[in-house]
mmCIF file of C-alpha atoms in Angstrom:
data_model
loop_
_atom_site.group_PDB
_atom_site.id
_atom_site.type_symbol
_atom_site.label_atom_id
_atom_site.label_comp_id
_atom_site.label_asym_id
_atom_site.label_seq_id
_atom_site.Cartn_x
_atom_site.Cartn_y
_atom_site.Cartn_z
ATOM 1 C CA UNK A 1227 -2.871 -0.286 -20.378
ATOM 2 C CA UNK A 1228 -5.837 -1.407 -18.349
ATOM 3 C CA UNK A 1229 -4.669 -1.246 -14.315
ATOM 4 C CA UNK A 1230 -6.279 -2.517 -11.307
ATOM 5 C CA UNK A 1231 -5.699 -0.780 -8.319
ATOM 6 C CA UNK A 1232 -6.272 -2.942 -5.188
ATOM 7 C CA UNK A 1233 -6.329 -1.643 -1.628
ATOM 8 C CA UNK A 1234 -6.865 -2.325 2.119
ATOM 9 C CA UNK A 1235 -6.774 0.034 4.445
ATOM 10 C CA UNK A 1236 -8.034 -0.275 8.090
ATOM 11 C CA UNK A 1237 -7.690 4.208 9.636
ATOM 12 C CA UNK A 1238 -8.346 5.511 5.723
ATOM 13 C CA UNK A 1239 -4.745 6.729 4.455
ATOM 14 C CA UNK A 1240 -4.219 3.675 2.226
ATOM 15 C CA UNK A 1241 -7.646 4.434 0.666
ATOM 16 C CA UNK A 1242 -6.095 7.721 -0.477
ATOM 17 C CA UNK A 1243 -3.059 6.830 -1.057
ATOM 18 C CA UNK A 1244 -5.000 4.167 -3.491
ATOM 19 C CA UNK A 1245 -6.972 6.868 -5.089
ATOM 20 C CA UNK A 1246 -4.390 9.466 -5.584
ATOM 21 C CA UNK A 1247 -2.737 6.351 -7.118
ATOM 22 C CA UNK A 1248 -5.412 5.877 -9.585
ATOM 23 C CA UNK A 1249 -5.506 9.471 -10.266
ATOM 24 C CA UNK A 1250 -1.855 9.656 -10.968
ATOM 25 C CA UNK A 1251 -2.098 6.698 -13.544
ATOM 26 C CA UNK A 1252 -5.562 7.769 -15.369
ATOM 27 C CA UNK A 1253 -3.465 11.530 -15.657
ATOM 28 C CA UNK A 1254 -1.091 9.311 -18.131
ATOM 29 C CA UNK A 1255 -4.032 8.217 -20.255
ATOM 30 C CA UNK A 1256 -4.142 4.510 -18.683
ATOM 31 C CA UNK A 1257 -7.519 2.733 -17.904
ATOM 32 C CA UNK A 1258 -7.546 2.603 -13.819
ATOM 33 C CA UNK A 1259 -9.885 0.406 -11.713
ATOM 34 C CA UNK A 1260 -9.976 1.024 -8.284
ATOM 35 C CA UNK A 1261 -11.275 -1.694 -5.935
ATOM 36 C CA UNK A 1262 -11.328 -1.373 -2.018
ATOM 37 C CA UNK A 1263 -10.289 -5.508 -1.148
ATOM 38 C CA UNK A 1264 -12.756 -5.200 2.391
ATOM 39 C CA UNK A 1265 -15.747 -5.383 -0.779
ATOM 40 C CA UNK A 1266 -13.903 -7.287 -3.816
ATOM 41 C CA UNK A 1267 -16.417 -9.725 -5.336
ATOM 42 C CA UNK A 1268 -15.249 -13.277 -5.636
ATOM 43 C CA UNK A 1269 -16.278 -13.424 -9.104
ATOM 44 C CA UNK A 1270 -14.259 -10.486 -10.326
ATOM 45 C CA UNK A 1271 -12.418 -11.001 -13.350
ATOM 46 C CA UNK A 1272 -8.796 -10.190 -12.364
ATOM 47 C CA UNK A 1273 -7.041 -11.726 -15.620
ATOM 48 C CA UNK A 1274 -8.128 -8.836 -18.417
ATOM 49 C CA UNK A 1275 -5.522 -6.479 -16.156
ATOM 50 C CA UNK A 1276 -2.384 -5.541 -17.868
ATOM 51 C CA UNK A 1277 -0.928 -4.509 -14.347
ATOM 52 C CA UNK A 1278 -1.575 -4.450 -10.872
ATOM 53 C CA UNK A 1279 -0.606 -1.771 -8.543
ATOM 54 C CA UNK A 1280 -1.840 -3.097 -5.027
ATOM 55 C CA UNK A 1281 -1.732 -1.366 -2.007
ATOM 56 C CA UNK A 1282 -1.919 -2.231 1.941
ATOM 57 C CA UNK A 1283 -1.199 -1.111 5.508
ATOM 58 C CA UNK A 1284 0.569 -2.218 8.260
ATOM 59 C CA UNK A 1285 -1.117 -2.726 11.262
ATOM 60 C CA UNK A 1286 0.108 -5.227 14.288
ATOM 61 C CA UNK A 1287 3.037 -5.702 12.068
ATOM 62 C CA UNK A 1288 0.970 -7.620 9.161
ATOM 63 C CA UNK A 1289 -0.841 -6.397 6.260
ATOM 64 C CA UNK A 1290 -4.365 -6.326 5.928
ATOM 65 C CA UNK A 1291 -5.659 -10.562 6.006
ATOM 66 C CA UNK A 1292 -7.946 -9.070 2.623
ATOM 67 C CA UNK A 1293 -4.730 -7.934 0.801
ATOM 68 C CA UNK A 1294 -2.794 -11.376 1.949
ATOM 69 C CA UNK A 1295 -5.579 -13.704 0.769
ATOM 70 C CA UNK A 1296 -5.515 -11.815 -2.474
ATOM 71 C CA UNK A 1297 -1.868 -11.965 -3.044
ATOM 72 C CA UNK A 1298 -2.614 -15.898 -1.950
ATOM 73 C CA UNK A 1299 -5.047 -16.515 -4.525
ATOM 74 C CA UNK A 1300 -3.873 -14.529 -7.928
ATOM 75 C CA UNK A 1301 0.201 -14.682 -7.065
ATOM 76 C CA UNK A 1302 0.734 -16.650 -10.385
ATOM 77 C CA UNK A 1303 -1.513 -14.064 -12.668
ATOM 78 C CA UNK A 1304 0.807 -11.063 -10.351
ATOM 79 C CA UNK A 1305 3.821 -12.747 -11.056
ATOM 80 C CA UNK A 1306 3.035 -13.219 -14.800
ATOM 81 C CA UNK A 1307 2.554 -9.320 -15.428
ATOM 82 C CA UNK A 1308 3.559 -6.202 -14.037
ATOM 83 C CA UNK A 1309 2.564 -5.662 -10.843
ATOM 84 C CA UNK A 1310 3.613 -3.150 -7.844
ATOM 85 C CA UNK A 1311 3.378 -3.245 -3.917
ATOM 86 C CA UNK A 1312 2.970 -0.462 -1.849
ATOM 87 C CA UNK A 1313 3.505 -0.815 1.598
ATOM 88 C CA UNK A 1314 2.065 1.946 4.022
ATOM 89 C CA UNK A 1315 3.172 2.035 7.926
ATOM 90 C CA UNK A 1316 4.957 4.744 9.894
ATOM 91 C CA UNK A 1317 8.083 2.352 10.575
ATOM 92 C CA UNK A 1318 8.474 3.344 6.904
ATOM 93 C CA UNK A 1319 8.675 6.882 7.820
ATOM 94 C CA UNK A 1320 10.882 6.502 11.372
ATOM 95 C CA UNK A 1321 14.171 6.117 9.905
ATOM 96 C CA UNK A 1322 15.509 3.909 13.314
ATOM 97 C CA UNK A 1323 12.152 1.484 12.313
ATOM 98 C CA UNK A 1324 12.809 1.100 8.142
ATOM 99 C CA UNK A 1325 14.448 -2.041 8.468
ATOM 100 C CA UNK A 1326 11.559 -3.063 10.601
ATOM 101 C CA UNK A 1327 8.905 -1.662 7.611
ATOM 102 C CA UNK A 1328 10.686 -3.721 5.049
ATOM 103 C CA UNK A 1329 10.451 -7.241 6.814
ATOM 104 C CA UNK A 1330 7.155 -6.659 6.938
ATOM 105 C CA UNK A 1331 7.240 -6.916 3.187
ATOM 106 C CA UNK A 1332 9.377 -9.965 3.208
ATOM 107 C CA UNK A 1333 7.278 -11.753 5.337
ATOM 108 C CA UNK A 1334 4.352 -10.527 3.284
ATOM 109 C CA UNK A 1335 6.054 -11.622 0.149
ATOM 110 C CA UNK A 1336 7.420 -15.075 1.604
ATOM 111 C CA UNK A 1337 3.662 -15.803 2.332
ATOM 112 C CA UNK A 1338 2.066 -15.252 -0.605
ATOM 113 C CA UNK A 1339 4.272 -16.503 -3.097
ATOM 114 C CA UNK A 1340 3.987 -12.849 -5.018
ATOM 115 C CA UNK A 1341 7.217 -11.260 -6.322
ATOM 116 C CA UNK A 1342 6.219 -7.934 -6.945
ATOM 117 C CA UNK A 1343 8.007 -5.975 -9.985
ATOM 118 C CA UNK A 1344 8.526 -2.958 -7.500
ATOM 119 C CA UNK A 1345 7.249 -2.438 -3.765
ATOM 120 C CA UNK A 1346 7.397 1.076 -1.999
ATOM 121 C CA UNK A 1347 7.757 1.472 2.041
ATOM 122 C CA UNK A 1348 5.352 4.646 2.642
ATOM 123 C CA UNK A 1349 4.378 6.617 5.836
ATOM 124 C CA UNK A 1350 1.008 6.581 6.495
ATOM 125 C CA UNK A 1351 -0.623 8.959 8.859
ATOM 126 C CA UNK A 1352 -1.540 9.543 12.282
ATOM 127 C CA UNK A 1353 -5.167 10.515 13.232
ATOM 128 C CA UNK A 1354 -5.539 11.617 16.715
ATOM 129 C CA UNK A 1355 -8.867 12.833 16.116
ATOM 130 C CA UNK A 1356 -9.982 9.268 15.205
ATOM 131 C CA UNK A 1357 -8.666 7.230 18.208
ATOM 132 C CA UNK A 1358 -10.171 6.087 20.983
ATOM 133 C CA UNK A 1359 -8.254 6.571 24.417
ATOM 134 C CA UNK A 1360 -6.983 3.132 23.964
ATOM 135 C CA UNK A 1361 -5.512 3.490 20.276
ATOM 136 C CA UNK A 1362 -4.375 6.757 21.195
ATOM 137 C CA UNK A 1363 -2.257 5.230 24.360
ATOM 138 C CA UNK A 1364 -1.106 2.371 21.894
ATOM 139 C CA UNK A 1365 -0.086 4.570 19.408
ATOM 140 C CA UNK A 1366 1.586 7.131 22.081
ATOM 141 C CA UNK A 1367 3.774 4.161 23.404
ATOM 142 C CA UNK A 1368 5.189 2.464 20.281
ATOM 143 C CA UNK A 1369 5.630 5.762 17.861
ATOM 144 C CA UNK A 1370 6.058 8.826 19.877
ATOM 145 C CA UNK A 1371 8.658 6.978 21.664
ATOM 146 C CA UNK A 1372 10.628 6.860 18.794
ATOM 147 C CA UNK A 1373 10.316 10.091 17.042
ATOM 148 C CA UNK A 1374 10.893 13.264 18.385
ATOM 149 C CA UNK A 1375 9.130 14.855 15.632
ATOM 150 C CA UNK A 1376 5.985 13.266 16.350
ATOM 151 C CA UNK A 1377 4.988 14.216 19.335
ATOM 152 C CA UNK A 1378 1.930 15.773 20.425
ATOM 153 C CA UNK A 1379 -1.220 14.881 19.712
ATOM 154 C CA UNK A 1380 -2.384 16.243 16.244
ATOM 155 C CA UNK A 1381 -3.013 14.600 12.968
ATOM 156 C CA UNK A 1382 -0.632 14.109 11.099
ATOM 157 C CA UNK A 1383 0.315 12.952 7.526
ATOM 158 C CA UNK A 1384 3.563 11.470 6.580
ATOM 159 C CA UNK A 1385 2.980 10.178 3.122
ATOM 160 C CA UNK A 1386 5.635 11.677 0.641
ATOM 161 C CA UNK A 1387 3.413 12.148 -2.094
ATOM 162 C CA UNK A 1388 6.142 12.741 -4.631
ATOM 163 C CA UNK A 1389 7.720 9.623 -3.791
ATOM 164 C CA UNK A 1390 5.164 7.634 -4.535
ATOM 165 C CA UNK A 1391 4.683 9.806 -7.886
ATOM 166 C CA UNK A 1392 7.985 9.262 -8.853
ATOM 167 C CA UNK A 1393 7.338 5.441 -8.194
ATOM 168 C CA UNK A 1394 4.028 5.249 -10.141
ATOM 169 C CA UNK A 1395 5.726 7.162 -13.196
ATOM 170 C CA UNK A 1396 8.831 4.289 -12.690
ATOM 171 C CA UNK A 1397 6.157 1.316 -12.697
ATOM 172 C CA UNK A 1398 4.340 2.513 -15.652
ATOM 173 C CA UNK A 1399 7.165 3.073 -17.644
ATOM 174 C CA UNK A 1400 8.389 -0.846 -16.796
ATOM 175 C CA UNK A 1401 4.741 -1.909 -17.616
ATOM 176 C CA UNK A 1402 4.842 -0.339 -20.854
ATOM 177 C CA UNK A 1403 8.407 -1.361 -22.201
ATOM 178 C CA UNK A 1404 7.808 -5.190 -20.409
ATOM 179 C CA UNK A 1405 3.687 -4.910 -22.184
ATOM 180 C CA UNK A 1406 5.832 -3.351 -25.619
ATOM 181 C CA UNK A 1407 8.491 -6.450 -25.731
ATOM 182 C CA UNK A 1408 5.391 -9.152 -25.611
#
């Protein structure tokens, strides 16, 4: 199967999540483009994709306006084949804030018409060594009040990595029996 792998990512952790993504799917001998959505040409040619695995972060409570407008555009072609959404915000990691992480999705989904096969909350990451005093108050305030865990003022990760391999390995067996039944 030929895959396109669409991302936007706004602190870098949905970039790698998108790339370890790709990695994970060319490692079970399937044709993997990766495209970054902040620099996706308007002339590319999504229809010769057999599935779609796109991925986005949360950020003031809405995905990334790229990722939307993408979703807005091609939501017949994504609802035609298989395609995946993978959402990435630490509400999806805060298990008080998971109910919050997931109406993200439905609001993301109610707006662009997409019904994705399979979507995936995922924790994202914290990077300290990034912010600027403001982000780093912001960021302070809504999370660390929350989780206990999280305190202090190192990067952290909290992607589960085999989570979203078990996922992938999920989605690509779907694509193949739904791409085997045409």
């Amino acid at each position: 199967m030929n895959i396109l792998v669409f991302y936007g990512t706004t602190e870098g952790q949905t970039r790698k999540i998108a790339e370890w993504t790709a990695t994970h799917i060319r490692e079970r001998g399937h044709e993997v483009e990766l495209r970054d959505s902040a620099a996706f040409p308007s002339d590319f040619d999504v229809g010769t994709f057999h599935a779609f695995v796109v991925a986005a972060s949360v950020h003031q409570e809405h995905h990334q306006e790229t990722i939307t407008n993408f979703a807005i555009a091609h939501h017949e072609l994504l609802n035609a084949k298989s395609s995946a959404f993978i959402s990435v915000s630490l509400s999806a990691v805060l298990e008080e804030a998971k109910t919050e992480a997931q109406k993200y999705v439905d609001r993301f989904v109610a707006m662009t018409g997409w019904q994705p096969r399979m979507t995936l909350l995922l924790g994202g990451a914290l990077r300290f060594s990034e912010y600027d005093y403001f982000q780093e108050q912001i960021v302070k305030f809504i999370v660390m009040k929350r989780e206990a865990t999280a305190s202090g003022e190192h990067d952290r990760e909290f992607t589960d990595w085999g989570a979203l391999g078990c996922f992938l390995d999920e989605f690509l067996d779907n694509a193949m029996r739904r791409s085997n039944a045409r």
